[in-house]
Each structure stands twice: as C-alpha cells, then as structure tokens.
Amino acid sequence: MPLLNIQSVSKSFTDPAGAALQVVNQLSMEMQEGESLVISGPSGCGKSTLLNLIAGIVQADSGSVHIGDTDIQSLSESARDSFRGKHIGYIFQNHNLLQGMSAADNVRIGGFFSGQAIEDAAIEQALEQVGLKDFKDYLPTQLSLGQQQRVAIARALIHKPKLILADEPSSSLDAEHAQACIGLLLELAAEQKAAVLMVSHDERVFDQVGQVKAYGELNQEVVS
Amino acid sequence: MTFAQLRFIIKQLMQQHRSSILLCVLSMSFAAALLMSVIGVQAQAQAAFSNNDMGFNAVIGPRGSRLQLVLNSIFHIDQATGTMPWSRYQDIKNDKRVLEAYPITVGDNYMGFHMVGCVPEMFTEHEFEEGKKVGLTEGRLFDPYLAEAVIGSFVAEQLEMKVGDTFFSYHGLQFDESQKHDLEFTVVGIFEPTNTPLDRALWTPLESYYRMPGHSLYGSGKEYIPQQGVSIPDIHKEASAVLCNVRTSSGLQLNAEINRHSKDLTFAWPVSTIILELFQNLAWVDALLALIAVLVFIIATLFIGSTLYQSMQQQQRDFVLIRALGAKRKHLSFIILGEAFIIALRGLLISFPMYSLILGFAATFLRATTGVYLTLWYWHPILLVAPIMVLIMTLIAALIPAMRVYTSDVAEQLQQGDA
Ligand SMILES: Nc1ncnc2c1ncn2[C@@H]1O[C@H](COP(=O)(O)OP(=O)(O)OP(=O)(O)O)[C@@H](O)[C@H]1O
Ligand SMILES: [Mg+2]
C-alpha cells in the first residue's frame, strides 16, 4: 500500500472578482513509504494548495487523499487537525518559528499535537542532529535564516511522522545553506524512514532529491 | 493537547508582549481599584461618620443650621454657629428629659486644630462609647480654673507635643499667626487614641476660654470683660453648644419645643440622622466620582480589547503555525481567552493593593480633617463586584479577537505569511 495516494482531487477558489479559479483539477499521484519527491512548477500553479490539501488544511471539492489507510479529506476539520498533528511534519519557506519561543521550545511544541510525550533529551538530540546543540535557548531573532530552517526541520521530525511536507524550504537561503539544509532534511528523514514531499522551483534542489515531478504532469489541464 | 501544554503556549506567547500586558494589567487593576475606592470609601465614611457621634444623640446650640451645629461641635469642622446664654444651658441641664448635658465653647485654634472649652465632667462622667469613658495615655485632666489643656492623640502625634509643653491659642478656626491670644496654655495630659474627632482637638477649661485676653462675653446681652481675681457671674457666661443625651422617647417633643417654639436655639437630634444629611448633600459628588470610575472602567476595557486585538494581529503568524502543527480552532480561541483570563486575574490581584493604597490616602486625609478613621477591613459588596466585573469585562474584550481567530482561514493566512 502506498503511503500517499491521491485520487482525482480538485480544488477551486473564488477569485476577488467572484469567478471560480480551478487550481487543482483531477490531480492524482502516489508516494511510497520513505520516498522523496520534488514537485516543481511555475509560481501560482497550485503547489502550496496541493500540500495544504494533503495536510488537511484545505478541504478538497472532490477526490480523496489517503495517507496510509486514512482518507484525510473525508475527515472533519477537527479530525484533520489531529491527524496532521500526529502524522505530518510541515516546513515552510520562512517564518517557521514561533517568535516568542526558544529553539528548544519551538521543537517542543512540535510534539504537543502528536499525542506523544516528548522528553527533553529527545529535543536536545534533535537539535544536536541539526547542528544546533549550543543554540537551544536562542530565540528565532537570534538565529540566522539557515539556523531557523534547521530548527524547523528538527521540529517537523520530532514526533516521527511518516510524511514530511516542505514548501520551498530553502528558497530564503543562499545556495550553500540551501544545499546543506535540504541535505540535512533528506538525511534525517531517511533515518526515520519518513517520506518527504517537497515543493520547489529551484533546480539545484531537483538534483539533490533526485525524483522530480512537474505539477502540470499530475494535474489535468483546465480546459475553459 | 493537554492543559499543561496549553498553559505553556500561553505563557510563551505572553512573554512576547510583556510590556503591553503590564499596561493592560495596570489599567484594569486601576479601574477596579478606583471603583472599589469610590464606592467603598463613601460607604465606609458614611458609616464611620454616623457611628462617630462621640456618644451624644443631640446637640443644642444657637439658632442656625443643624448640620453645621453637629459638624462644628462634634466633628470640629466648619464654623461655629454663634453663642447662647448660660441660662439656656442651665435650663437644658435641669430638664428631666435630658440625661446629660455638657457645655462647650469653640472658636480658637492652635496650628489649625480646634481648641474646645469644656468641663472636666465630660471626661469623668460621659461615656464616649457605650460603657467606655475616655482615658489618658499620659498626665491628668485639666484644672477647671487654670490655663491647662489635655490634647487629643492625633494632635500630640502631629505637633509632637507632650505633657509639660506650652502653647498659645489663636483666634479663629484657621491658623493665623497675627490672631494670637496672649494666654499661654500648658499641656497636662494626652488622651488615648479613640479614632474619633476627640483625637483632633485640644481640650481646655471653659473658664480659660472666658478669660482669654481678647475675648469678651455677651451672655447677658451686654459686653462683659472678665477681671482677674473676680469670679465670672453666671449671667455673663455663654456656650457655643451643649452636647447632650436626651431620652429617646422625648426627642420629638424637645424637637418641637426648641425648633418650633423657641426663637434662639436649635435642637440637632438625632445626631446620626443629621450626619446622613451631609451625605445626601454630597450625593452629587459621589455620583460624579462613580461616573468617573465607570468611565475609567470602560476606557480600560476598550484599552484591553484593543491591546489584545493588536497583540493578536502581531501573533497571527504564530497562530497559523500553531494550527499547521495540528492545533484546532478551539485551541487558538482558548489560548486567547486564556491570555485574557491571566491578564484579568493579575489585574484583579493587583487591584487589592491598589485599593488599599487609595484607601490609605483617603484615610489619611479624612483622619486629618475629620478625625474619622477608615479601615482596610471594611466589607462592602463592591470589593467583590468590581474585581468580578474586571474579569467579565476582560473576557468580553477578548471575545472579539478570539472569535476572529476562530473564524479565520488558516490556508489564507499561510499564504500571506509565506509570500
Ligand atoms: N485561500 C485562497 N483563496 C483564493 N485563492 C487562493 C487561495 N489560496 C491560493 N489561491 C490561489 O490559488 C492559486 C495557487 O496558489 P498556490 O499558493 O497554491 O500557488 P503556488 O504554486 O504555491 O505558487 P508559489 O510558487 O508562488 O508559491 C493562486 O492563483 C492563488 O491566487
Ligand atoms: Mg506556494
């Protein structure tokens, strides 16, 4: 059984003029456990929307999104929230961290919604794995962008999710840091046998991840 | 998500906007304290004034305002209403319906504290409280024929006077150095503190009042200047007021007799009811103060509302992140209401010390001006109502941001934050 199985998912938004904007149209895809994949595509094509559909943040108009044997799109909002907290790690382009909390506390709350008790030792270990052992008490404003993204990686992994969603996680970083950051994410995810679904239009990332799919290939062209 | 985790998040989020939270807490507690003070102090002052009748239920004095008579002769505030002939005092004293009667004279001061001419029996026989005569902490009572004084404890404390000290009296009730009388008094005793107007006056013999250089007597209708070595005939003596206890059953009768049928006297009875008149006269001041307190309250609520709203705007990204991590809508609303609750709780706790501070100022002022003593331990429902109102108002103020977070769309906000 695939880890992620998306069947004919569609989602449209209403644009400010009131017209329907079909962003995701009859999209289908599959991912196996532990697999890594980049989805590329031009800006505004619907990549972030797809990740939000998988995370259960956005509700689909039709179709199914199975993670394991749960169809997240058939759940209530509250159940989707719980499911996300337990089984998914989410990393964004930037502003990933809660500004008032230290690096360690940011990692800590990654576990709050998982239903697992996360020990202090596990938090320290997670920070050590991303090379921030000595920065656990630093606030986000005291960390560089690369360090902040590494805290976000530690947080996304702390509750050992099966699936990690990453929305352009390296695009706010320079080339060198971007590469290190993606490398770290892939490495740690592999250790935990977590699948990584990344969205990016950065070609350097394509090489690192290996498997790349164009958004347009998965999505049916909207014929108007 | 557990309660401890919720508390952890609230605590961490609140740390970020500590200074605006401090302002919220202070403004809320100030509003509550103000409300508590305005209403609590008023009620307590009223009760304290009504209970502070020095053990007299009536005052008889020259024709004039009953309230002024009571304020002047019992509380030693306000001007004297004039004088009455000694014979009128004797009539009162001999009246069977009058249980006790003590003549006093007023009109002089020392450093702004009223000097009261009186008879020693007022201290040896009269009970200021039921079953209690006033005692001395030091010294003895004055000799009725000498220029001696027993002073109240507050006077002794404020002017740092002790037994053996001497002082001059000054004409009028406000201290004016040019109004000095050429008669030196010696302090022979200090009364124990009573928390009544007694503490705030200097008590001297009637005789010394009469013989004060510069005082003339008009008891007979004609001016009489006392001569040294010659005793003063009763016909010339006078009194500013007579402090009495009358039979309760005779009060109405005396009231009709004196107030309606005599032309020269006023019968102020019952004293505690007349004091209430003072508060009725001051009702508009209370209303104004209460209005101000309520306005402060409303402003504080609006302030809390806008501060919470603002800090919520600032935390929007945080909220979205928390949701992306798996928090439900209701968790975020809990977090905001929790923040508000903690703010209100702190404001509520601080409102009590703030109230005691305001009360302390009011008490010092009242004690210095009237001798009436306010206590921190006076119970009034407002002490419970005001803090609870703070709690409710703060939660209401927090409802708007809480609702907003509840109804907002995470996906849309994620989009904004990432752009
Ligand atoms: N909540 C929303 N309401 C209305 N329209 C939306 C909403 N979210 C996204 N859209 C629209 O859907 C389209 C796809 O947005 P999406 O964020 O998924 O694109 P993207 O591929 O992630 O772009 P980028 O690479 O720039 O991040 C855009 O045209 C956007 O305007
Ligand atoms: Mg996007």
XYZ file of C-alpha atoms and ligand atoms in Angstrom:
675
model
C 0.000 0.000 0.000
C 1.397 3.430 -0.900
C 1.963 5.930 1.907
C 0.250 8.679 0.000
C -2.456 8.034 -2.546
C -4.213 10.976 -4.134
C -7.112 10.217 -6.419
C -8.705 12.835 -8.677
C -8.544 15.691 -6.200
C -9.999 19.013 -7.284
C -9.999 22.383 -5.604
C -11.176 25.729 -6.844
C -11.080 29.128 -5.184
C -13.218 32.142 -5.791
C -11.124 34.986 -7.087
C -11.774 38.559 -5.925
C -13.970 39.166 -8.960
C -16.193 36.290 -7.828
C -15.231 33.867 -10.597
C -14.163 30.302 -9.839
C -10.444 29.618 -10.135
C -9.686 25.949 -10.651
C -6.305 25.453 -9.003
C -6.237 21.691 -8.598
C -8.021 19.698 -11.233
C -8.455 15.906 -11.099
C -4.978 15.536 -9.647
C -3.756 12.022 -8.901
C -0.426 10.820 -7.530
C 1.157 8.216 -5.272
C 4.144 8.085 -2.968
C 5.693 5.083 -1.255
C 6.954 4.999 2.307
C 10.378 6.617 2.710
C 10.270 8.083 -0.783
C 11.446 11.608 -1.579
C 9.907 13.701 -4.280
C 10.028 17.289 -5.514
C 7.104 18.856 -7.261
C 8.052 21.762 -9.460
C 6.018 24.265 -11.303
C 5.594 27.937 -12.032
C 4.510 30.343 -9.364
C 0.795 30.342 -8.670
C 0.126 26.968 -10.299
C -1.189 25.370 -7.101
C 1.779 23.653 -5.412
C 1.154 25.083 -1.949
C -2.526 24.345 -2.308
C -1.694 20.718 -3.016
C 0.414 20.483 0.142
C -2.402 22.069 2.153
C -4.831 19.533 0.726
C -2.540 16.733 1.843
C -2.101 18.314 5.280
C -5.847 18.716 5.622
C -5.571 22.484 5.975
C -7.569 22.962 2.788
C -10.652 20.934 2.039
C -10.963 19.446 -1.421
C -14.023 19.932 -3.586
C -13.821 16.300 -4.669
C -11.470 13.350 -4.737
C -9.622 11.505 -1.989
C -6.277 11.920 -0.234
C -5.257 8.732 1.547
C -2.368 8.782 3.942
C -1.890 5.165 4.910
C -5.452 3.956 5.087
C -6.967 7.239 6.238
C -8.707 9.469 3.729
C -7.846 12.802 5.291
C -10.281 14.638 3.042
C -13.206 12.652 4.383
C -12.480 13.681 7.980
C -13.988 16.596 9.890
C -11.829 19.664 10.299
C -11.035 18.825 13.880
C -10.082 15.269 12.964
C -7.905 16.564 10.120
C -6.138 18.851 12.621
C -5.483 15.902 14.930
C -4.311 13.727 12.088
C -1.915 16.410 10.882
C -0.540 16.859 14.388
C 0.117 13.145 14.718
C 1.308 12.056 11.295
C 2.627 15.003 9.308
C 5.590 17.348 9.648
C 5.273 20.668 7.856
C 8.057 23.059 6.913
C 7.517 26.405 5.226
C 9.644 28.713 3.173
C 10.300 31.058 6.098
C 8.781 32.369 9.324
C 8.618 28.811 10.507
C 9.200 29.545 14.155
C 7.141 30.996 16.956
C 8.909 34.238 17.664
C 8.491 34.199 21.428
C 9.937 30.755 21.944
C 13.473 29.457 22.121
C 14.754 26.950 19.592
C 14.168 24.123 22.075
C 10.602 25.261 22.834
C 9.822 25.542 19.145
C 10.872 21.929 18.748
C 8.951 21.016 21.894
C 5.593 22.235 20.644
C 6.068 20.142 17.515
C 5.228 17.264 19.815
C 2.285 18.879 21.571
C -0.246 17.842 18.976
C 1.117 14.375 18.377
C -0.266 12.764 21.496
C 3.236 11.551 22.359
C 5.237 12.607 25.374
C 8.462 14.154 24.111
C 11.358 14.026 26.558
C 13.808 16.886 26.982
C 16.553 14.520 25.951
C 14.804 13.880 22.615
C 14.606 17.628 21.987
C 18.275 18.058 22.714
C 19.108 15.157 20.475
C 17.003 16.581 17.649
C 18.763 19.921 17.941
C 22.110 18.191 18.012
C 21.235 16.344 14.804
C 20.647 19.637 13.019
C 23.859 21.087 14.482
C 22.226 23.441 16.964
C 23.172 21.775 20.204
C 24.501 25.008 21.651
C 21.613 27.150 20.429
C 18.707 25.596 22.272
C 17.945 28.712 24.290
C 18.240 31.109 21.361
C 15.174 32.973 20.167
C 14.402 32.905 16.426
C 15.536 36.520 16.091
C 18.919 35.489 17.426
C 19.333 32.765 14.806
C 20.371 33.039 11.165
C 17.840 32.060 8.488
C 19.686 28.795 7.871
C 19.651 28.010 11.586
C 15.951 28.835 11.780
C 15.208 26.411 8.943
C 17.196 23.749 10.731
C 15.105 24.280 13.863
C 12.032 23.877 11.653
C 13.440 20.601 10.343
C 14.058 19.368 13.883
C 10.518 20.323 14.805
C 8.969 18.614 11.762
C 10.771 15.391 12.688
C 10.368 15.405 16.478
C 7.179 13.347 16.567
C 8.491 10.885 13.958
C 5.868 11.496 11.271
C 5.576 9.236 8.244
C 5.244 12.158 5.878
C 7.053 15.479 5.759
C 5.697 18.301 3.645
C 8.132 21.057 2.800
C 7.012 24.166 0.943
C 10.062 25.740 -0.667
C 12.102 25.175 2.485
C 15.341 26.505 1.010
C 14.208 29.446 -1.067
C 15.028 32.047 1.581
C 18.573 30.691 1.890
C 21.671 31.264 -0.221
C 22.948 28.424 -2.420
C 25.368 26.949 0.075
C 22.969 26.973 3.004
C 20.099 25.789 0.826
C 22.009 22.740 -0.174
C 23.067 21.955 3.380
C 19.543 22.420 4.613
C 17.925 20.148 2.016
C 20.675 17.601 2.510
C 20.032 17.551 6.220
C 16.300 17.210 5.790
C 16.670 14.268 3.395
C 19.244 12.579 5.570
C 17.250 12.829 8.790
C 14.020 11.828 7.067
C 15.764 8.761 5.631
C 16.968 7.845 9.120
C 13.385 7.883 10.339
C 12.084 6.281 7.150
C 9.851 9.275 6.590
C 8.752 10.268 3.120
C 9.495 13.839 2.031
C 7.236 15.685 -0.352
C 8.858 18.948 -1.294
C 7.654 21.783 -3.411
C 10.264 23.871 -5.139
C 11.170 25.585 -8.358
C 14.844 25.552 -7.511
C 16.768 23.339 -9.955
C 19.594 22.701 -7.503
C 17.071 21.046 -5.242
C 15.931 18.770 -8.089
C 19.408 17.251 -8.327
C 19.646 16.732 -4.597
C 16.327 14.974 -4.225
C 16.587 13.028 -7.427
C 12.948 12.405 -8.149
C 11.172 15.395 -9.679
C 7.668 15.721 -10.994
C 6.207 18.704 -12.766
C 2.974 19.902 -11.262
C 1.464 20.120 -14.713
C 2.021 16.382 -15.253
C -0.020 15.426 -12.232
C -2.738 17.973 -12.689
C -5.249 17.863 -15.538
C -5.086 20.935 -17.673
C -8.116 23.091 -17.080
C -9.966 23.447 -20.340
C -12.060 26.545 -20.424
C -3.454 18.656 23.711
C -3.117 18.805 27.478
C -3.866 21.687 29.809
C -0.204 21.986 30.737
C 0.724 22.314 27.067
C -1.926 24.964 26.557
C -0.567 26.851 29.547
C 2.942 26.519 28.205
C 1.963 28.078 24.881
C 0.009 30.882 26.563
C 2.921 31.667 28.838
C 5.384 31.729 25.964
C 3.183 33.862 23.757
C 2.519 36.319 26.560
C 6.209 36.838 27.149
C 6.452 38.409 23.752
C 4.251 41.346 24.575
C 5.045 41.700 28.216
C 5.002 45.492 28.308
C 1.584 45.889 26.745
C 0.259 43.183 29.038
C 1.687 45.062 32.007
C -0.155 48.173 30.839
C -3.349 46.162 30.494
C -2.968 44.698 33.939
C -2.265 48.076 35.496
C -5.105 49.858 33.748
C -7.537 47.099 34.642
C -6.478 46.986 38.271
C -6.555 50.763 38.477
C -10.077 50.815 37.120
C -11.201 48.209 39.621
C -9.389 49.880 42.496
C -10.937 53.216 41.620
C -14.397 51.740 41.568
C -13.767 49.948 44.844
C -12.412 53.122 46.424
C -15.119 55.486 45.264
C -17.926 53.269 46.428
C -16.186 51.575 49.340
C -14.751 54.729 50.871
C -18.027 56.559 50.527
C -19.943 53.800 52.289
C -17.329 53.434 54.947
C -17.024 57.172 55.535
C -20.778 57.384 55.903
C -20.834 54.531 58.378
C -17.845 55.925 60.236
C -19.377 59.397 60.485
C -22.690 58.033 61.672
C -21.006 55.929 64.338
C -18.733 58.717 65.414
C -21.223 60.761 67.367
C -18.933 60.747 70.419
C -21.739 59.178 72.375
C -24.127 62.131 72.070
C -27.501 61.845 70.450
C -28.283 65.562 70.422
C -26.613 68.939 70.204
C -28.301 72.153 71.291
C -26.875 75.400 70.035
C -27.757 78.867 68.872
C -30.269 79.275 66.083
C -28.846 78.076 62.774
C -28.177 75.061 60.663
C -28.476 71.747 62.458
C -25.861 70.142 60.225
C -23.410 72.967 60.819
C -24.002 72.699 64.542
C -23.194 68.983 64.525
C -20.188 69.346 62.250
C -18.783 72.124 64.359
C -19.433 70.840 67.851
C -18.844 67.125 67.308
C -16.537 66.838 64.319
C -14.705 70.120 64.774
C -15.036 71.072 61.176
C -16.945 74.047 59.764
C -17.603 77.369 61.519
C -19.320 77.860 64.878
C -22.907 78.984 64.687
C -22.611 81.637 67.437
C -23.160 81.516 71.166
C -26.036 81.015 73.576
C -26.503 82.448 77.079
C -25.529 80.298 80.068
C -29.085 80.363 81.414
C -30.235 78.404 78.398
C -27.627 75.768 79.177
C -28.883 75.618 82.771
C -32.458 75.126 81.575
C -31.332 72.229 79.424
C -29.260 70.724 82.193
C -32.192 70.836 84.578
C -34.662 69.383 82.109
C -35.665 65.864 83.199
C -35.808 64.703 79.624
C -32.119 65.486 79.209
C -29.935 62.719 80.627
C -26.666 64.571 80.405
C -25.538 67.951 79.033
C -22.072 69.424 78.651
C -21.468 72.988 77.504
C -18.619 73.694 75.107
C -17.093 76.800 73.590
C -15.244 76.865 70.296
C -13.697 79.488 68.074
C -9.987 79.276 68.739
C -7.332 77.021 67.307
C -3.753 76.060 67.681
C -1.933 75.233 64.440
C -5.289 74.623 62.800
C -6.535 72.175 65.436
C -9.670 73.345 67.197
C -9.475 74.315 70.843
C -12.590 73.318 72.719
C -13.547 74.845 76.040
C -15.367 72.294 78.170
C -15.989 70.918 81.652
C -13.974 68.037 83.155
C -17.204 66.087 83.802
C -17.423 65.455 80.075
C -14.437 63.155 80.534
C -15.093 61.814 84.009
C -18.804 61.067 83.563
C -19.698 60.846 79.882
C -19.308 57.581 78.041
C -17.989 58.212 74.530
C -18.787 54.676 73.627
C -21.208 52.510 75.464
C -19.635 51.566 78.760
C -16.414 53.379 77.955
C -15.020 56.640 79.242
C -12.059 58.190 77.565
C -8.719 57.518 79.210
C -5.401 59.303 79.252
C -2.170 57.846 77.962
C -0.223 60.436 79.879
C -0.747 63.124 82.512
C -4.038 64.169 84.094
C -7.191 66.126 83.317
C -7.048 69.928 83.333
C -7.890 72.030 86.378
C -11.144 73.843 85.508
C -9.735 77.173 86.633
C -6.278 77.092 85.049
C -4.891 77.628 81.565
C -4.279 73.930 81.058
C -5.073 71.606 78.215
C -5.500 67.914 77.547
C -4.807 67.202 73.907
C -6.063 64.542 71.509
C -3.676 61.794 70.423
C -3.655 62.923 66.784
C -2.741 66.477 67.798
C 0.027 65.174 70.030
C 1.349 62.996 67.235
C 1.146 65.653 64.520
C 2.547 68.536 66.549
C 4.901 66.324 68.533
C 3.558 67.740 71.791
C 3.996 66.151 75.165
C 2.967 66.808 78.724
C 4.638 69.956 80.004
C 4.713 71.702 76.622
C 3.136 75.117 76.410
C 1.301 76.837 73.587
C -0.784 79.886 72.817
C -4.230 79.848 71.359
C -5.128 81.723 68.201
C -8.425 83.297 67.347
C -10.497 81.723 64.602
C -10.579 78.195 63.271
C -7.832 78.635 60.697
C -4.340 79.155 61.969
C -3.283 82.781 61.552
C -0.215 83.959 63.414
C -1.483 87.513 63.764
C -4.503 86.265 65.704
C -2.553 85.168 68.760
C -4.254 85.406 72.167
C -1.940 86.377 74.958
C -2.581 83.356 77.147
C -0.151 80.520 77.487
C -1.588 77.032 77.993
C 0.261 74.091 79.478
C -0.340 70.561 78.246
C -1.168 68.458 81.296
C -2.462 65.336 79.644
C -2.867 63.397 76.403
C -5.998 61.396 75.629
C -5.697 57.818 74.457
C -6.371 57.352 70.739
C -10.092 56.854 70.133
C -10.328 57.135 66.330
C -12.962 59.792 66.858
C -12.892 63.570 66.435
C -11.717 63.754 70.048
C -8.209 62.914 68.848
C -8.076 66.049 66.746
C -8.794 68.787 69.283
C -7.193 70.495 72.249
C -9.444 70.406 75.262
C -9.291 73.285 77.758
C -11.472 74.541 80.633
C -14.410 76.792 79.806
C -13.031 79.259 82.317
C -9.785 79.686 80.380
C -11.807 80.338 77.245
C -13.761 83.041 79.026
C -10.630 84.625 80.448
C -8.668 84.606 77.219
C -7.322 88.114 76.661
C -9.263 89.495 73.726
C -12.443 87.507 74.444
C -15.491 89.358 75.788
C -18.664 87.677 76.991
C -22.139 88.613 75.824
C -24.199 86.170 77.900
C -26.247 88.986 79.392
C -26.669 90.734 76.082
C -24.083 93.350 77.067
C -20.310 93.089 76.749
C -18.521 91.845 79.834
C -14.764 91.578 80.165
C -13.685 89.149 82.882
C -11.429 90.631 85.569
C -8.557 88.796 87.140
C -9.315 87.524 90.629
C -13.043 88.135 90.234
C -15.231 85.123 89.523
C -17.458 85.482 86.479
C -21.178 85.774 87.301
C -23.246 83.096 85.512
C -25.317 85.749 83.789
C -22.370 86.746 81.617
C -21.243 83.260 80.698
C -22.048 81.726 77.352
C -21.626 78.497 75.391
C -21.180 77.658 71.709
C -23.194 74.471 72.052
C -24.387 71.927 74.546
C -23.633 68.281 73.832
C -26.463 66.138 75.217
C -28.010 62.793 75.575
C -31.765 63.107 75.662
C -34.291 60.397 76.393
C -35.112 58.792 73.078
C -38.806 58.992 73.903
C -38.548 62.760 74.449
C -36.660 63.578 71.286
C -39.663 64.502 69.212
C -41.153 66.571 71.976
C -37.919 68.514 72.523
C -37.594 68.919 68.785
C -40.998 70.571 68.595
C -40.377 72.693 71.662
C -36.973 74.006 70.739
C -37.027 74.128 66.982
C -40.587 75.327 66.579
C -41.356 77.351 69.630
C -38.060 78.849 70.759
C -36.560 81.656 68.749
C -32.928 81.475 69.801
C -31.996 77.775 69.854
C -31.538 74.831 67.523
C -32.016 71.242 68.570
C -29.977 68.856 66.431
C -31.371 65.379 67.011
C -30.751 62.547 66.294
C -27.125 63.286 65.524
C -26.575 60.221 63.340
C -29.517 61.108 61.115
C -28.281 64.656 60.700
C -24.903 63.345 59.610
C -26.665 61.397 56.891
C -27.938 64.743 55.599
C -24.340 65.659 54.953
C -24.001 62.642 52.734
C -27.232 63.444 50.972
C -25.852 66.915 50.285
C -22.722 65.299 48.913
C -24.624 62.759 46.824
C -23.818 64.558 43.573
C -20.101 64.327 44.367
C -20.499 60.595 44.809
C -22.432 60.347 41.598
C -19.707 62.254 39.781
C -16.960 60.097 41.255
C -18.863 56.942 40.409
C -19.337 58.210 36.871
C -15.612 58.870 36.550
C -14.862 55.420 37.916
C -17.227 53.821 35.434
C -15.697 55.813 32.572
C -12.225 54.716 33.618
C -13.586 51.214 33.693
C -14.949 51.451 30.178
C -11.771 53.010 28.858
C -9.721 50.293 30.500
C -11.920 47.664 28.879
C -11.551 49.272 25.458
C -7.837 49.520 26.067
C -7.615 45.837 26.943
C -9.729 44.979 23.939
C -7.544 46.923 21.541
C -4.314 45.687 23.115
C -5.461 42.098 22.872
C -6.573 42.679 19.321
C -3.260 44.255 18.398
C -1.192 41.575 20.007
C -3.348 39.040 18.245
C -2.576 40.713 14.925
C 1.096 40.514 15.778
C 0.739 36.865 16.674
C -1.212 35.910 13.601
C 1.733 34.137 12.078
C 2.256 32.302 15.357
C -1.352 31.216 15.391
C -1.163 29.944 11.834
C 1.973 27.995 12.663
C 0.363 26.501 15.712
C -2.553 25.415 13.566
C -0.243 23.976 10.932
C 1.329 21.953 13.732
C -2.038 20.385 14.425
C -3.873 22.775 16.769
C -7.628 23.064 16.341
C -9.542 26.319 16.001
C -10.811 25.998 19.539
C -7.270 25.671 20.879
C -6.402 29.084 19.497
C -9.534 30.610 20.986
C -8.632 29.000 24.302
C -5.178 30.476 24.047
C -6.532 33.998 23.538
C -9.163 33.674 26.239
C -6.528 32.146 28.474
C -4.277 35.126 27.926
C -7.161 37.438 28.755
C -8.018 35.411 31.820
C -4.470 35.592 33.107
C -4.347 39.331 32.463
C -7.640 39.776 34.294
C -6.500 37.585 37.158
C -3.355 39.607 37.598
C -5.273 42.863 37.326
C -7.684 41.524 39.882
C -4.914 40.592 42.296
C -3.173 43.941 41.919
C -6.439 45.813 42.328
C -6.473 44.975 46.049
C -3.109 46.520 46.952
C -4.024 49.438 44.699
C -7.307 49.833 46.534
C -5.530 49.788 49.870
C -3.165 52.449 48.564
C -6.017 54.739 47.513
C -7.842 53.966 50.744
C -4.693 54.831 52.654
C -4.599 58.278 51.070
C -8.296 58.818 51.702
C -7.924 57.597 55.282
C -5.009 59.904 55.998
C -6.916 62.821 54.562
C -10.139 62.036 56.418
C -8.345 61.411 59.663
C -6.514 64.731 59.449
C -9.593 66.715 58.508
C -12.321 64.978 60.485
C -10.723 62.515 62.883
C -12.782 59.777 61.307
C -10.838 56.639 60.748
C -11.210 54.330 57.738
C -10.075 50.739 57.926
C -8.855 48.421 55.221
C -11.023 45.651 56.573
C -14.346 47.276 55.914
C -16.506 44.922 53.899
C -18.626 46.241 51.035
C -20.023 44.179 48.136
C -18.195 46.418 45.648
C -14.969 44.788 46.806
C -16.226 41.615 45.181
C -18.295 43.158 42.400
C -15.534 45.338 40.947
C -12.971 42.535 40.550
C -15.584 40.227 39.079
C -16.570 42.973 36.668
C -12.908 43.252 35.672
C -12.837 39.564 34.961
C -16.028 39.635 32.930
C -15.143 42.796 31.006
C -11.705 41.445 30.120
C -13.162 38.197 28.876
C -15.711 40.139 26.839
C -12.909 42.261 25.405
C -11.068 39.071 24.487
C -14.087 37.550 22.769
C -13.604 39.672 19.652
C -10.056 38.554 18.884
C -10.947 35.026 19.972
C -13.857 34.952 17.536
C -11.693 36.381 14.815
C -9.072 33.721 15.226
C -11.780 31.094 15.411
C -13.343 32.111 12.133
C -10.196 32.898 10.191
C -8.951 30.650 7.431
C -5.521 29.130 8.070
C -4.775 28.425 4.462
C -5.318 32.042 3.513
C -3.088 33.235 6.300
C -0.394 30.726 5.475
C -0.414 32.209 2.028
C 0.085 35.728 3.453
C 2.862 34.701 5.799
C 4.817 32.894 3.157
C 4.531 35.410 0.405
N -7.297 30.914 0.020
C -7.286 31.252 -1.269
N -8.314 31.955 -1.776
C -8.344 32.292 -3.071
N -7.390 31.973 -3.935
C -6.339 31.278 -3.493
C -6.231 30.884 -2.130
N -5.081 30.192 -1.970
C -4.493 30.172 -3.182
N -5.241 30.807 -4.097
C -4.937 30.941 -5.491
O -4.597 29.663 -5.969
C -3.538 29.739 -6.857
C -2.463 28.787 -6.461
O -1.866 29.217 -5.271
P -0.669 28.431 -4.626
O -0.266 29.147 -3.419
O -1.071 27.021 -4.425
O 0.430 28.530 -5.726
P 1.962 28.031 -5.686
O 2.117 27.081 -6.757
O 2.286 27.586 -4.311
O 2.746 29.365 -6.008
P 4.180 29.821 -5.489
O 5.183 29.007 -6.190
O 4.245 31.250 -5.861
O 4.187 29.610 -4.018
C -3.085 31.179 -6.945
O -3.575 31.767 -8.109
C -3.730 31.810 -5.752
O -4.125 33.127 -6.041
Mg 3.480 28.325 -2.725
